Amino acid sequence: MEKTFLAIKPDGIQRGLIGKIISRLEEKGFKLVAMKFMLVSNELAQKHYGEHKEKPFFKGLVDFITSGPVVAMIWEGKDVINALRKMMGKTNPLEADTGTIRGDFGVDIGRNVVHGSDSAESAKREIKLFFNESEIISWQPEIQKWIYE
């Protein structure tokens, strides 16, 4: 099974969307293996968004992700990276399909509720940034036999 990183950003926290977002992923059949409610330090934010360091919007990304608490999570499942990308919707909520997290809850590109890894490489990097190996729980829900062949 594949693992990916997903964070509910400060706007999602402030708007009370934690439960709704987690419910969507659980209802899809994905397994939560790590979660923490945290404040992102400036240092962690700069590492997390490091690929955008030279872009004009970098400071805004760092300022926003450090502006309030986030819920950082690791989800596990078959092709979970691609599935979560589809469930999140396009980065710009105004272009995201209805039924996606961003399409249903977002309005502004700078307040798009969630961040999710866009590749296996990004997932590994982001998971290591936010979690220690000891914080990732390996467990087997009984319902898995009804989800996967």
Coordinates of C-alpha atoms in Angstrom, one line a residue, residues 3-6 47-48 51-52 81 85 115-130:
K3 CA 1.3 6.4 1.8
T4 CA 0.8 10.1 1.2
F5 CA 0.9 13.3 3.2
L6 CA -2.2 15.6 3.6
K47 CA 11.7 23.4 3.9
H48 CA 8.2 22.2 3.0
E51 CA 10.8 24.1 -4.4
H52 CA 9.0 27.4 -4.6
I81 CA -1.6 9.8 -3.9
R85 CA -5.2 14.6 -5.6
H115 CA -2.3 20.5 0.8
G116 CA -1.5 17.1 -0.5
S117 CA 1.6 15.4 -1.9
D118 CA 1.7 15.5 -5.7
S119 CA 4.0 12.5 -6.3
A120 CA 5.6 9.5 -4.5
E121 CA 8.8 11.5 -4.1
S122 CA 7.0 14.5 -2.6
A123 CA 5.0 12.2 -0.3
K124 CA 8.2 10.6 1.1
R125 CA 9.9 14.0 1.5
E126 CA 6.8 15.6 3.2
I127 CA 6.2 12.6 5.5
K128 CA 9.8 12.8 6.7
L129 CA 9.5 16.6 7.3
F130 CA 6.4 16.3 9.5

